[in-house]
PDB file of C-alpha atoms in Angstrom:
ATOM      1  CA  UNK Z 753      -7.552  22.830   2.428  1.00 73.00           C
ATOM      2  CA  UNK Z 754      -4.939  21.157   4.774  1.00 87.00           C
ATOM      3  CA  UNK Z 755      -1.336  22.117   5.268  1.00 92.00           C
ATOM      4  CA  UNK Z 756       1.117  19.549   4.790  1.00 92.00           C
ATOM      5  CA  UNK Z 757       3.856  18.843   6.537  1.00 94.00           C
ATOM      6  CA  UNK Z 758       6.975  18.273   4.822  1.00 96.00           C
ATOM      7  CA  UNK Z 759      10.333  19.260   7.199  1.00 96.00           C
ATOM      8  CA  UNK Z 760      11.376  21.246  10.004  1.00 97.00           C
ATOM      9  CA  UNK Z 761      14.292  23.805  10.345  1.00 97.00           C
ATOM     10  CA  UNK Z 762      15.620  26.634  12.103  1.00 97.00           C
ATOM     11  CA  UNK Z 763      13.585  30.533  11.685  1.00 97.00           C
ATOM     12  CA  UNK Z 764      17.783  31.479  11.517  1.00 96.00           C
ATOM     13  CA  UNK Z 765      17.881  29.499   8.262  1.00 96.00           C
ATOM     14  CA  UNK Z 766      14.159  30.461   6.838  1.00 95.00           C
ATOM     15  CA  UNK Z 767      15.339  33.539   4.657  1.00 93.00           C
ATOM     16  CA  UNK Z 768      18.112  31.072   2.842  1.00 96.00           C
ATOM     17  CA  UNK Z 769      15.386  29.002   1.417  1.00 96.00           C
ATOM     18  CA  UNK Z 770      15.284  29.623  -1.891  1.00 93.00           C
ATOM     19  CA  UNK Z 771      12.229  31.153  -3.532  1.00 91.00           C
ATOM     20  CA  UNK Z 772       9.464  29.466  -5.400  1.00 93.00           C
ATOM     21  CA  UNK Z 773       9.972  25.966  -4.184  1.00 94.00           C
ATOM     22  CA  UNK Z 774       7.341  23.608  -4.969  1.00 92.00           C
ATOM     23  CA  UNK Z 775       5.515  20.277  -4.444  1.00 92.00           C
ATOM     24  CA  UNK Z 776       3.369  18.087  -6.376  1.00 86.00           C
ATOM     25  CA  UNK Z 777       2.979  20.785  -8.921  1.00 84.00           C
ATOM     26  CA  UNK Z 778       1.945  23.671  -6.653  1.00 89.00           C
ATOM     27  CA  UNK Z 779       3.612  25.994  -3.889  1.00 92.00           C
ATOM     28  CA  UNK Z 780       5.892  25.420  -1.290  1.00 95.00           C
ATOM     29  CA  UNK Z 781       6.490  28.214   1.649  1.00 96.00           C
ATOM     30  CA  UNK Z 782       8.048  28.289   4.735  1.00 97.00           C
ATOM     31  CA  UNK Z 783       5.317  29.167   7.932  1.00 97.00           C
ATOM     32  CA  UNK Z 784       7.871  30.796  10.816  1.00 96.00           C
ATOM     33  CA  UNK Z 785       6.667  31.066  14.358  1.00 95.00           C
ATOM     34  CA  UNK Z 786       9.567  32.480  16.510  1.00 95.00           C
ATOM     35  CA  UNK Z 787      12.410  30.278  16.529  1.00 95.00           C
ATOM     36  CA  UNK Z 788      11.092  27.575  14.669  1.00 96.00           C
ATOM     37  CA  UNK Z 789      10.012  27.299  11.097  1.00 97.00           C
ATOM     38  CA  UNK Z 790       8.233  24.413   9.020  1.00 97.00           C
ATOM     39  CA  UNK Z 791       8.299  23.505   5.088  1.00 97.00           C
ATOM     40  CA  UNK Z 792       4.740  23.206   4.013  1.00 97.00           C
ATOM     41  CA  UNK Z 793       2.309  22.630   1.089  1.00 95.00           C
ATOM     42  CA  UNK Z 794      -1.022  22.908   0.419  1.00 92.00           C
ATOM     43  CA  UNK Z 795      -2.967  19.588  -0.273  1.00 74.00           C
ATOM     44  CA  UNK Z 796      -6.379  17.859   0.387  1.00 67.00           C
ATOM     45  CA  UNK Z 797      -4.374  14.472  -0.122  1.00 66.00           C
ATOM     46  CA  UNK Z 798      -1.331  13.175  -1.191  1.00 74.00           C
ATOM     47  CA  UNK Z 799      -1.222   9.699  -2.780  1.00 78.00           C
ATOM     48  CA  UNK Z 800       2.384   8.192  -2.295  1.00 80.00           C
ATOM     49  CA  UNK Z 801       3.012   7.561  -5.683  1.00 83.00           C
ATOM     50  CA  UNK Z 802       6.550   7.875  -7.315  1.00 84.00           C
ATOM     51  CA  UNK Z 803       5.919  11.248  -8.369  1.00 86.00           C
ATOM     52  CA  UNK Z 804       4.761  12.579  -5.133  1.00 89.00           C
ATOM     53  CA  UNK Z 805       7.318  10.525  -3.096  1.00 91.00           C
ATOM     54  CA  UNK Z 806       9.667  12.159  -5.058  1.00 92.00           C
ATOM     55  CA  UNK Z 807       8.466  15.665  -5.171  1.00 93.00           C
ATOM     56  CA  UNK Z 808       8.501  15.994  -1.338  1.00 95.00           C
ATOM     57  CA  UNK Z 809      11.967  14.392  -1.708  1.00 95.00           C
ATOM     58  CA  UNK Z 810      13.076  16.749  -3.925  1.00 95.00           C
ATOM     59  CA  UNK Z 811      11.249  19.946  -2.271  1.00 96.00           C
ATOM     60  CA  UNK Z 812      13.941  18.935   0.792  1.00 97.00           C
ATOM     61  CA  UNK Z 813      17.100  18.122  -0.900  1.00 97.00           C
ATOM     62  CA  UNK Z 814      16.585  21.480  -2.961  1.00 96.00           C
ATOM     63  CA  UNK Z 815      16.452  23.382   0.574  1.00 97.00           C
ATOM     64  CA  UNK Z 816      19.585  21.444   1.910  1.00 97.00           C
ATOM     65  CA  UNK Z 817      21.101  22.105  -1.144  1.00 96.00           C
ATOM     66  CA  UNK Z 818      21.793  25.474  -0.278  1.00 96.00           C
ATOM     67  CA  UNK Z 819      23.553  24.472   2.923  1.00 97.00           C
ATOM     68  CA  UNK Z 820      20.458  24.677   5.342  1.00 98.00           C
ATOM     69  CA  UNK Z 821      19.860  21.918   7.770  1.00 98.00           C
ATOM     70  CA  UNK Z 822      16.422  19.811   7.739  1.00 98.00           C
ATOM     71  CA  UNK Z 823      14.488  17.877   9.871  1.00 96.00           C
ATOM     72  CA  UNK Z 824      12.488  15.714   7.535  1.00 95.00           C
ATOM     73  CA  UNK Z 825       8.928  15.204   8.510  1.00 93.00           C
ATOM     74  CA  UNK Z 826       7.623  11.377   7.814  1.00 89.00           C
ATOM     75  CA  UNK Z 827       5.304  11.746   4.184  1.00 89.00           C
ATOM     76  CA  UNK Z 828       1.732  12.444   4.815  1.00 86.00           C
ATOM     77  CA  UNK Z 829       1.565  14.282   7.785  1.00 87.00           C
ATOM     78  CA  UNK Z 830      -1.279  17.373   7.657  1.00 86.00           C
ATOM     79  CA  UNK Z 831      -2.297  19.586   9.905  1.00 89.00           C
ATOM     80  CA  UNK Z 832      -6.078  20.616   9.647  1.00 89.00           C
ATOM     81  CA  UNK Z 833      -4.294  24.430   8.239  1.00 92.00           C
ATOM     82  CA  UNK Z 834      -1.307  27.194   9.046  1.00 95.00           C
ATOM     83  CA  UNK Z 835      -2.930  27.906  12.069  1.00 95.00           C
ATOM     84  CA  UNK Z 836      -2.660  24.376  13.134  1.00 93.00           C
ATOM     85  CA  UNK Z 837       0.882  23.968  11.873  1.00 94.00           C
ATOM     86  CA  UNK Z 838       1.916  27.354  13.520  1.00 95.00           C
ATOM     87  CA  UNK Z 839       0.272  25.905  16.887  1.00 94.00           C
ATOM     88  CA  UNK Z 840       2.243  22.852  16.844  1.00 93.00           C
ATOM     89  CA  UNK Z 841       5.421  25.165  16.102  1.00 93.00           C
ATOM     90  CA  UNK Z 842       4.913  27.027  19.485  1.00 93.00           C
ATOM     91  CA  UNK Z 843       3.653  23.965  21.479  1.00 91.00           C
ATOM     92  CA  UNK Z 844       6.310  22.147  24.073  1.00 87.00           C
ATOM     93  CA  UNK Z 845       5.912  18.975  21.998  1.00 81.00           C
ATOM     94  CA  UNK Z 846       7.724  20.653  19.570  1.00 87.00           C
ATOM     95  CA  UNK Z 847      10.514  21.615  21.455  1.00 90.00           C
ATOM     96  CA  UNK Z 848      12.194  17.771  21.218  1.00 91.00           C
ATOM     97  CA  UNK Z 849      12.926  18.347  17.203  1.00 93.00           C
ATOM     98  CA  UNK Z 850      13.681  21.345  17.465  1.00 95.00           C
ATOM     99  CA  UNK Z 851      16.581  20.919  20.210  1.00 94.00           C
ATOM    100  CA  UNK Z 852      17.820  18.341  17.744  1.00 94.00           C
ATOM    101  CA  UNK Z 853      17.656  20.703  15.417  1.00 95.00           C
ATOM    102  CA  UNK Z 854      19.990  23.304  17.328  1.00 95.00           C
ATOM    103  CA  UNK Z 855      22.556  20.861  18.341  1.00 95.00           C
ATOM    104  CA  UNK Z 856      22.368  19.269  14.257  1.00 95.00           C
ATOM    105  CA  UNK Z 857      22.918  22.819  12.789  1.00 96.00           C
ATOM    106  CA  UNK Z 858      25.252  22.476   9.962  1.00 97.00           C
ATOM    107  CA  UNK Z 859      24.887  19.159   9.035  1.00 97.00           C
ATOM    108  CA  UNK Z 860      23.209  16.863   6.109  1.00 98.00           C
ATOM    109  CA  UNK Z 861      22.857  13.102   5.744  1.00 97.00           C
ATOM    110  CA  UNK Z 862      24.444  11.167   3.287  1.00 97.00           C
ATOM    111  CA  UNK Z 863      23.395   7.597   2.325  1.00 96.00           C
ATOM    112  CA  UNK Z 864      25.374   4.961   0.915  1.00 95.00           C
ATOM    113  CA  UNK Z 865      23.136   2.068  -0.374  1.00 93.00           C
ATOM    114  CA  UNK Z 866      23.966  -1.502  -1.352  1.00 90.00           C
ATOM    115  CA  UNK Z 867      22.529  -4.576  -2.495  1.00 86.00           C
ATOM    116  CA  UNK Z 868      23.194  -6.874  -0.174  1.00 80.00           C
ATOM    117  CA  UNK Z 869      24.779 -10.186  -1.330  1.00 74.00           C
ATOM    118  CA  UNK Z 870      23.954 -14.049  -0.660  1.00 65.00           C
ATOM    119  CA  UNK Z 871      26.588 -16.257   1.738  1.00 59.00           C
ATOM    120  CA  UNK Z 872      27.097 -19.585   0.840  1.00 57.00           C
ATOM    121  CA  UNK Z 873      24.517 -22.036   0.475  1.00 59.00           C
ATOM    122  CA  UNK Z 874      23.885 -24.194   2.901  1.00 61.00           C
ATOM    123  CA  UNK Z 875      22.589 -28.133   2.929  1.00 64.00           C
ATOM    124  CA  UNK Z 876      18.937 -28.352   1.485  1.00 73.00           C
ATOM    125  CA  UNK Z 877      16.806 -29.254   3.990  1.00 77.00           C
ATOM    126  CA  UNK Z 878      14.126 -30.766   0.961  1.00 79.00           C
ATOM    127  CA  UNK Z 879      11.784 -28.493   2.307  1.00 80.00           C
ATOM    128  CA  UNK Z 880      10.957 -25.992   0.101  1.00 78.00           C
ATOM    129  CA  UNK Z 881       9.735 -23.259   2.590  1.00 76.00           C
ATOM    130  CA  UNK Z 882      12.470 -23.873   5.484  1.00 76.00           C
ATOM    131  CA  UNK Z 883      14.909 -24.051   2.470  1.00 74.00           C
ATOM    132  CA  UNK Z 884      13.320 -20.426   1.182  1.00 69.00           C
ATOM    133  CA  UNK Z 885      13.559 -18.528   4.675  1.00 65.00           C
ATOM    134  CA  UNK Z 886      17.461 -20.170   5.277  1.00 65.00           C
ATOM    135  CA  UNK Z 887      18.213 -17.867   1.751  1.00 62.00           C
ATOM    136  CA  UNK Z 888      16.587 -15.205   2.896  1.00 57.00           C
ATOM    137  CA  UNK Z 889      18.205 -15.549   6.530  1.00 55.00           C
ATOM    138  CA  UNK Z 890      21.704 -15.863   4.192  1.00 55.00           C
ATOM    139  CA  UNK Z 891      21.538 -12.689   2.646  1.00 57.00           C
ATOM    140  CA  UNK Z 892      24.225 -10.266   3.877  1.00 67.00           C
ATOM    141  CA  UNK Z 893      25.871  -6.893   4.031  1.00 68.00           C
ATOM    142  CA  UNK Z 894      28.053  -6.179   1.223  1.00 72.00           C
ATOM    143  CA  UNK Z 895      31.637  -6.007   1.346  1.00 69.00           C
ATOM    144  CA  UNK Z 896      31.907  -2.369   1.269  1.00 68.00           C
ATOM    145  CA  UNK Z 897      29.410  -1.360   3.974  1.00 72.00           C
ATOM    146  CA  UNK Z 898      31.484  -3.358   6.549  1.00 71.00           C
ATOM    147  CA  UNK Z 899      33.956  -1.271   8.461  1.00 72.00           C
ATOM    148  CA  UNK Z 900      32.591   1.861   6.265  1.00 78.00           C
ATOM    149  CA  UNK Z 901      33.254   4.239   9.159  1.00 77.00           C
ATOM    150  CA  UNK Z 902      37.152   3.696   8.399  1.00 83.00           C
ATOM    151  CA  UNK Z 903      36.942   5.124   5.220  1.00 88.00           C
ATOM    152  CA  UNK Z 904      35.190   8.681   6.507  1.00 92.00           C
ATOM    153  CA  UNK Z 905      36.835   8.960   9.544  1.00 89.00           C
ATOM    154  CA  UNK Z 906      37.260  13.068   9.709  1.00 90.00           C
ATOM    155  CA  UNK Z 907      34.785  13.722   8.077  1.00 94.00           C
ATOM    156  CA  UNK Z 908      31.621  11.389   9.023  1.00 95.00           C
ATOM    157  CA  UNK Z 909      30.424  13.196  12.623  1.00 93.00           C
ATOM    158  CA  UNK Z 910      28.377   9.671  13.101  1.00 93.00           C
ATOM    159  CA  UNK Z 911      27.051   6.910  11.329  1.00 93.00           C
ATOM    160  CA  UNK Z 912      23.773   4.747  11.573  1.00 91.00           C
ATOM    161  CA  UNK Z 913      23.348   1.495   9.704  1.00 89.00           C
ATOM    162  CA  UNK Z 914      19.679   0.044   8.619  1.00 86.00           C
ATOM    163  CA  UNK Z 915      20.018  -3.470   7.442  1.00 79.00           C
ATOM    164  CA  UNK Z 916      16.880  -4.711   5.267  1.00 78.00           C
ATOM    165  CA  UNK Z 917      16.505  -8.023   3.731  1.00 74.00           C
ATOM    166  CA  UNK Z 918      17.649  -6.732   0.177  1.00 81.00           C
ATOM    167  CA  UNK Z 919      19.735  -4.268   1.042  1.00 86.00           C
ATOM    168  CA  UNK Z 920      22.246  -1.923   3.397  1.00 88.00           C
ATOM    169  CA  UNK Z 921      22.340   1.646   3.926  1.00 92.00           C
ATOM    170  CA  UNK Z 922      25.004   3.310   6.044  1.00 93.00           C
ATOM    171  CA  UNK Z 923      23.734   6.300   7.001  1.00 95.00           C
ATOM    172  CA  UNK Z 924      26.662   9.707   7.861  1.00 96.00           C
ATOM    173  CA  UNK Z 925      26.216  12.725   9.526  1.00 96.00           C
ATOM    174  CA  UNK Z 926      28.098  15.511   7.265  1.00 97.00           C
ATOM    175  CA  UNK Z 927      28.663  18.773   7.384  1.00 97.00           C
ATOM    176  CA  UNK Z 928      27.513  20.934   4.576  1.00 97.00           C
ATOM    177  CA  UNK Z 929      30.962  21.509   3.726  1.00 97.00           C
ATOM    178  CA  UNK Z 930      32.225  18.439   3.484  1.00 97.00           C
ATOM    179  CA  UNK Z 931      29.914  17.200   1.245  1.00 97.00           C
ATOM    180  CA  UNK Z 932      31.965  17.426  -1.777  1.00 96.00           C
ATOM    181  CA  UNK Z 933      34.928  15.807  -0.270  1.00 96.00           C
ATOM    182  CA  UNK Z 934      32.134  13.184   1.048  1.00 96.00           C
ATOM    183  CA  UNK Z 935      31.556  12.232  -2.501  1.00 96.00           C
ATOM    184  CA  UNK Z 936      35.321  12.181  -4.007  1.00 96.00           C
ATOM    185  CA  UNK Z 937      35.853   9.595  -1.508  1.00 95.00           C
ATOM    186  CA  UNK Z 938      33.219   7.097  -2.667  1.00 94.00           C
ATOM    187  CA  UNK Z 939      33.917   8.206  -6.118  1.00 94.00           C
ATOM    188  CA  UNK Z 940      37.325   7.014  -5.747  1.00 93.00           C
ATOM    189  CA  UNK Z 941      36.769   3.830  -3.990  1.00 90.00           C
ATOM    190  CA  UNK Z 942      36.270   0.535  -6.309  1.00 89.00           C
ATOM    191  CA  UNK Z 943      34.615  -0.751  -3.618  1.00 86.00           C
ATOM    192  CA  UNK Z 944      31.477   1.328  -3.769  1.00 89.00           C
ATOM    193  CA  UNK Z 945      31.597   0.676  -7.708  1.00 87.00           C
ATOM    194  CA  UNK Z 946      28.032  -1.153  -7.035  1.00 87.00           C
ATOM    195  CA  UNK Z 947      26.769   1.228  -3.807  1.00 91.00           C
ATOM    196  CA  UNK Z 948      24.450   4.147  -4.376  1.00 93.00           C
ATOM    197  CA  UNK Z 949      25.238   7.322  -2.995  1.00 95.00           C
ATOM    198  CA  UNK Z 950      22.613   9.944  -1.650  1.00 96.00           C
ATOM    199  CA  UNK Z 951      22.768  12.986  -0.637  1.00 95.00           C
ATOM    200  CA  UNK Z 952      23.279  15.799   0.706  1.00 97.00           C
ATOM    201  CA  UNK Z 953      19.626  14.843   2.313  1.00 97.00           C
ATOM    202  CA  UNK Z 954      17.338  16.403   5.464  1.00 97.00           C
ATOM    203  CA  UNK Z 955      17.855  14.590   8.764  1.00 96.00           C
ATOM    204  CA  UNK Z 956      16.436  10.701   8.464  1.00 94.00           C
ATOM    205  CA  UNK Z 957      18.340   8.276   9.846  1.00 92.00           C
ATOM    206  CA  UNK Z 958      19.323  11.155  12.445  1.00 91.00           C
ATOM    207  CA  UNK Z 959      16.140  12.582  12.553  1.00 87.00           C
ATOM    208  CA  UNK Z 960      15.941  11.143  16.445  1.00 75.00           C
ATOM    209  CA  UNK Z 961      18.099  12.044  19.558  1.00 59.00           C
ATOM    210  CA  UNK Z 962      20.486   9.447  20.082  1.00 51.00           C
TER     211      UNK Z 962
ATOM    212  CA  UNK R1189      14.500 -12.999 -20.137  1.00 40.00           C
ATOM    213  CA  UNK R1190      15.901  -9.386 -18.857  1.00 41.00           C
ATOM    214  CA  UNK R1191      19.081  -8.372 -20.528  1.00 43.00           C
ATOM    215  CA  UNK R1192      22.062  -8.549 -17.895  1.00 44.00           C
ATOM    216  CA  UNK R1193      23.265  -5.260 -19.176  1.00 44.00           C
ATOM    217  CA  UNK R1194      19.638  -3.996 -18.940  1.00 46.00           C
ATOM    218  CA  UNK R1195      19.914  -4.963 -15.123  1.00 45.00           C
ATOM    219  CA  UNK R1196      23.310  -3.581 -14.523  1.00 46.00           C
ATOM    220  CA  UNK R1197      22.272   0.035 -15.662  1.00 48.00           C
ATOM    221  CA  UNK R1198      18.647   0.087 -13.769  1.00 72.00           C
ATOM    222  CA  UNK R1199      20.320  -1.059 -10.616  1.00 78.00           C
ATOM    223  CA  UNK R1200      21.369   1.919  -9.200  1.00 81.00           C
ATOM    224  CA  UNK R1201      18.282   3.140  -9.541  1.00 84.00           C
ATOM    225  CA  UNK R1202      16.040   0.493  -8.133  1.00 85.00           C
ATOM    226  CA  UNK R1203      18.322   1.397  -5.006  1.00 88.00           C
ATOM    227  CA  UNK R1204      17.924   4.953  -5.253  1.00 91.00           C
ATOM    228  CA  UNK R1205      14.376   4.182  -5.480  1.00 88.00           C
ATOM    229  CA  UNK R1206      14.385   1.653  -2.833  1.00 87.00           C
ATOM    230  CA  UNK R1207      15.572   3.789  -0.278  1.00 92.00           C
ATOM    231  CA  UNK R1208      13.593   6.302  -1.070  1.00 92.00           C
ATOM    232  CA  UNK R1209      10.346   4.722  -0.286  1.00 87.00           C
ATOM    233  CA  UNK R1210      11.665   3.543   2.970  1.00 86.00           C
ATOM    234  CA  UNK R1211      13.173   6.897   3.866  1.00 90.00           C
ATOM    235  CA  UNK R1212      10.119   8.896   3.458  1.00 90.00           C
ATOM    236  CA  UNK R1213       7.386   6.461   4.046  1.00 86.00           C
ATOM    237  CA  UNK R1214       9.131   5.057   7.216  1.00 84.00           C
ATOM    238  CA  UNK R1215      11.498   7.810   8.658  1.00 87.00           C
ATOM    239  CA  UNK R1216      11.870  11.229   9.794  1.00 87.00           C
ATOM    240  CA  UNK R1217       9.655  12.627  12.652  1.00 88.00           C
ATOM    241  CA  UNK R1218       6.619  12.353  13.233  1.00 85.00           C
ATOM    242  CA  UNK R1219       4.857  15.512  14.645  1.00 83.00           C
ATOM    243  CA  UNK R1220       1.211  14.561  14.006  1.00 69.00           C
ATOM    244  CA  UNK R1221      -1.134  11.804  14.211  1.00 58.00           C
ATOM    245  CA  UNK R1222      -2.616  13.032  11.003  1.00 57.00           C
ATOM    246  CA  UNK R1223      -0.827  10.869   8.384  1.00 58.00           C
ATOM    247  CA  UNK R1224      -3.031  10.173   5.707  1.00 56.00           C
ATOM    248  CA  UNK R1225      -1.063   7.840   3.074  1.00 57.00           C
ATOM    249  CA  UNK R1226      -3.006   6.193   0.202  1.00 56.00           C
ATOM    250  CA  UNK R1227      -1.716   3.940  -2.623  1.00 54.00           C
ATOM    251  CA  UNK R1228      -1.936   5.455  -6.093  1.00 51.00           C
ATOM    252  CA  UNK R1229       0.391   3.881  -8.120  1.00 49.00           C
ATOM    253  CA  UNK R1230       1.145   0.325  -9.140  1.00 42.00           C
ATOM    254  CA  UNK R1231       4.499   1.620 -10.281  1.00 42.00           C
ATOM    255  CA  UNK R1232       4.824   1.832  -6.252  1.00 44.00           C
ATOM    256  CA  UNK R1233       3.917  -1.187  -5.530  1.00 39.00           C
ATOM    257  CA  UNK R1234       5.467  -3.146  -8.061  1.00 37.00           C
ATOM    258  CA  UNK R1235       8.207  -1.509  -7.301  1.00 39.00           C
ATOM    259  CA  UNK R1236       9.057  -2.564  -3.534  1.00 40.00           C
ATOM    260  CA  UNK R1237       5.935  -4.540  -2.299  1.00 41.00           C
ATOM    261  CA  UNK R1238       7.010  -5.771   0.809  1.00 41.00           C
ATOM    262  CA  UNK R1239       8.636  -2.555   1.949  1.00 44.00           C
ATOM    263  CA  UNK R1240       5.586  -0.552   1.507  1.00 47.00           C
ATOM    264  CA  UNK R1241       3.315  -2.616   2.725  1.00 48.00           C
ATOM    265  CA  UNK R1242       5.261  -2.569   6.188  1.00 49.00           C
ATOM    266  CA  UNK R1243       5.740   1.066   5.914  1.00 55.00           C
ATOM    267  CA  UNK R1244       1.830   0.967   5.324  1.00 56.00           C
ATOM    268  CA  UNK R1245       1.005  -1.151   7.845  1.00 58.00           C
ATOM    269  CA  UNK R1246       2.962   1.019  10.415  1.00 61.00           C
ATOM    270  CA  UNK R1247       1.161   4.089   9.463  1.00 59.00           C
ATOM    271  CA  UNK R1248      -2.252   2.435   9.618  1.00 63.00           C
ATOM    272  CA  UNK R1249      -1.977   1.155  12.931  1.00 66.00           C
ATOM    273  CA  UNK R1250      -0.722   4.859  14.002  1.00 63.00           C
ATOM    274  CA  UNK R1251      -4.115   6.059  12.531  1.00 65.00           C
ATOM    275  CA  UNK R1252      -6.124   3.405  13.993  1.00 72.00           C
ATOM    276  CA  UNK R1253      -4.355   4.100  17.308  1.00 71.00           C
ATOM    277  CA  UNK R1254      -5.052   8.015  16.958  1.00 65.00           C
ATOM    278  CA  UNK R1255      -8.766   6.956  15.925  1.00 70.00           C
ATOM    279  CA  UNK R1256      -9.165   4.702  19.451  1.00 76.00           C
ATOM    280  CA  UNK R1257      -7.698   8.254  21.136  1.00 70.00           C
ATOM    281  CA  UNK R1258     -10.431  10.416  19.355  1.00 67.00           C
ATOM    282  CA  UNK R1259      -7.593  12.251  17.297  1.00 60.00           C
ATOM    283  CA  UNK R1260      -9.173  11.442  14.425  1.00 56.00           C
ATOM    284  CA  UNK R1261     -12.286  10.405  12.756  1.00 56.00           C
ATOM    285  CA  UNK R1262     -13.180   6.938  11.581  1.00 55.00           C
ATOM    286  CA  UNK R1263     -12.057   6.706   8.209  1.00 53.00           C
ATOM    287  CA  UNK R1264     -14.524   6.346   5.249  1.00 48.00           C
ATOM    288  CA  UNK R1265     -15.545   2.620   4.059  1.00 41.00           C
ATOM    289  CA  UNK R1266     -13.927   3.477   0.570  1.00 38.00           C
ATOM    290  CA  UNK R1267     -10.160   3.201   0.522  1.00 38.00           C
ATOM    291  CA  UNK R1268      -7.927   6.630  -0.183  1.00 37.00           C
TER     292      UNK R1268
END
């Protein structure tokens, strides 16, 4: 039986998680090794279906929920078992997360997500597959997502973008506490009548030292 | 032909959807070289084909990178 891997946090913050947290239909637990302190499951694999993508999702954002700070750990990741997991949690390697983790203390991620629009059409080339990549090429950040900072500024402690071919997400650094205010502001905002908001979520975007 | 209002309520959550896949397939740290991901569900892939298969793509050549290195063994002939 592996141990999966699903997020990193603090062994301050371990005794706030709350009790009988699962994923994929069994238990979750926290393993705590000093300072340090990993969310884990057990499972011999984990498909990434929906339902699985969205149980480890949901194992995290129940955690941060309750105003603890998470370093989410990409899906899939095993160790062999909590011996393994406990060894990586006391090796130097880990020490790079985990000073992220100190300095990120008291903070969530909130995502704002947009479908990004087409710009104007240009001249057909009459050929279809240079005329398919030029719309593709043509597809752009929405309205709202430009200049987004201005609209959190107070509040957002930074902000990463990810531009995909469909779509935007701005990505904020919150903390816990502002969360609520976080969401009144796109709430209010006709702008972000079409954006999806996310969050409070584990550490993604700013799951990396910048 | 797909109902416009049909599209206007499922869009917010074909982008809540969306970014999950890419968020947990493709971000977050990596701690391990043990990342076994298989494909389960055609919901899935229907779903955001492109964007999986590049989040797939990444994690296979991380396991066939950590299988070169010895850190882990060859994979079965069978797919997961």
């Amino acid at each position: 039986m592996a141990t999966c891997l699903h997020g990193l946090l603090l062994a301050s913050e371990a005794a706030r998680v709350p009790a009988g947290i699962r994923f994929g239909g069994g238990p979750a637990r926290v393993l705590t090794t000093g300072e340090r302190a990993a969310i884990v499951s057990d499972a011999v694999a984990i498909p990434a279906s929906v339902e699985n993508l969205t149980s480890h999702d949901l194992l995290l954002r129940e955690i941060v929920s309750r105003g603890i700070t998470v370093l989410a750990a990409r899906f899939g990741q095993r160790f062999a078992d909590d011996a393994a997991c406990e060894a990586y949690l006391r090796a130097p390697d880990a020490s790079t997360p985990f000073e992220l983790l100190e300095k990120r203390n008291g903070l969530a991620e909130m995502r704002l997500v947009s479908r990004n629009v087409a710009a104007a059409e240009p001249k057909a080339s009459g050929k279809p597959g240079t005329d398919y990549l030029e719309s593709l090429k043509r597809s752009a950040m929405p309205p709202a997502m430009v200049d987004v900072d201005s609209r959190f500024r107070g509040i957002a402690v930074a902000q990463a973008v990810e531009a995909r071919r469909d779509t935007s997400v701005v990505a904020h650094l919150v903390a816990h506490g502002d969360v609520a205010r976080y969401l009144s502001i796109v709430a209010r905002d006709p702008q972000f009548g079409s954006t999806a908001v996310i969050g409070p979520l584990p550490l993604y975007a700013f799951a990396e030292a910048s | 032909m797909a109902d416009t209002d049909d599209l206007e309520i499922h869009e917010p959550e074909r982008l809540v959807l969306s970014d999950l896949v890419n968020r947990v397939l493709d971000k977050g740290v990596v701690v391990t070289s043990q990342i076994t991901i298989a494909i389960a569900d055609i919901e899935l892939v229907q779903l955001d084909l492109r964007l999986l298969i590049s989040s797939v793509a990444t994690l296979e050549r991380r396991g066939r990178e950590a299988e070169t290195r010895g850190d882990l063994p060859p994979r079965s002939a069978a797919g997961e």
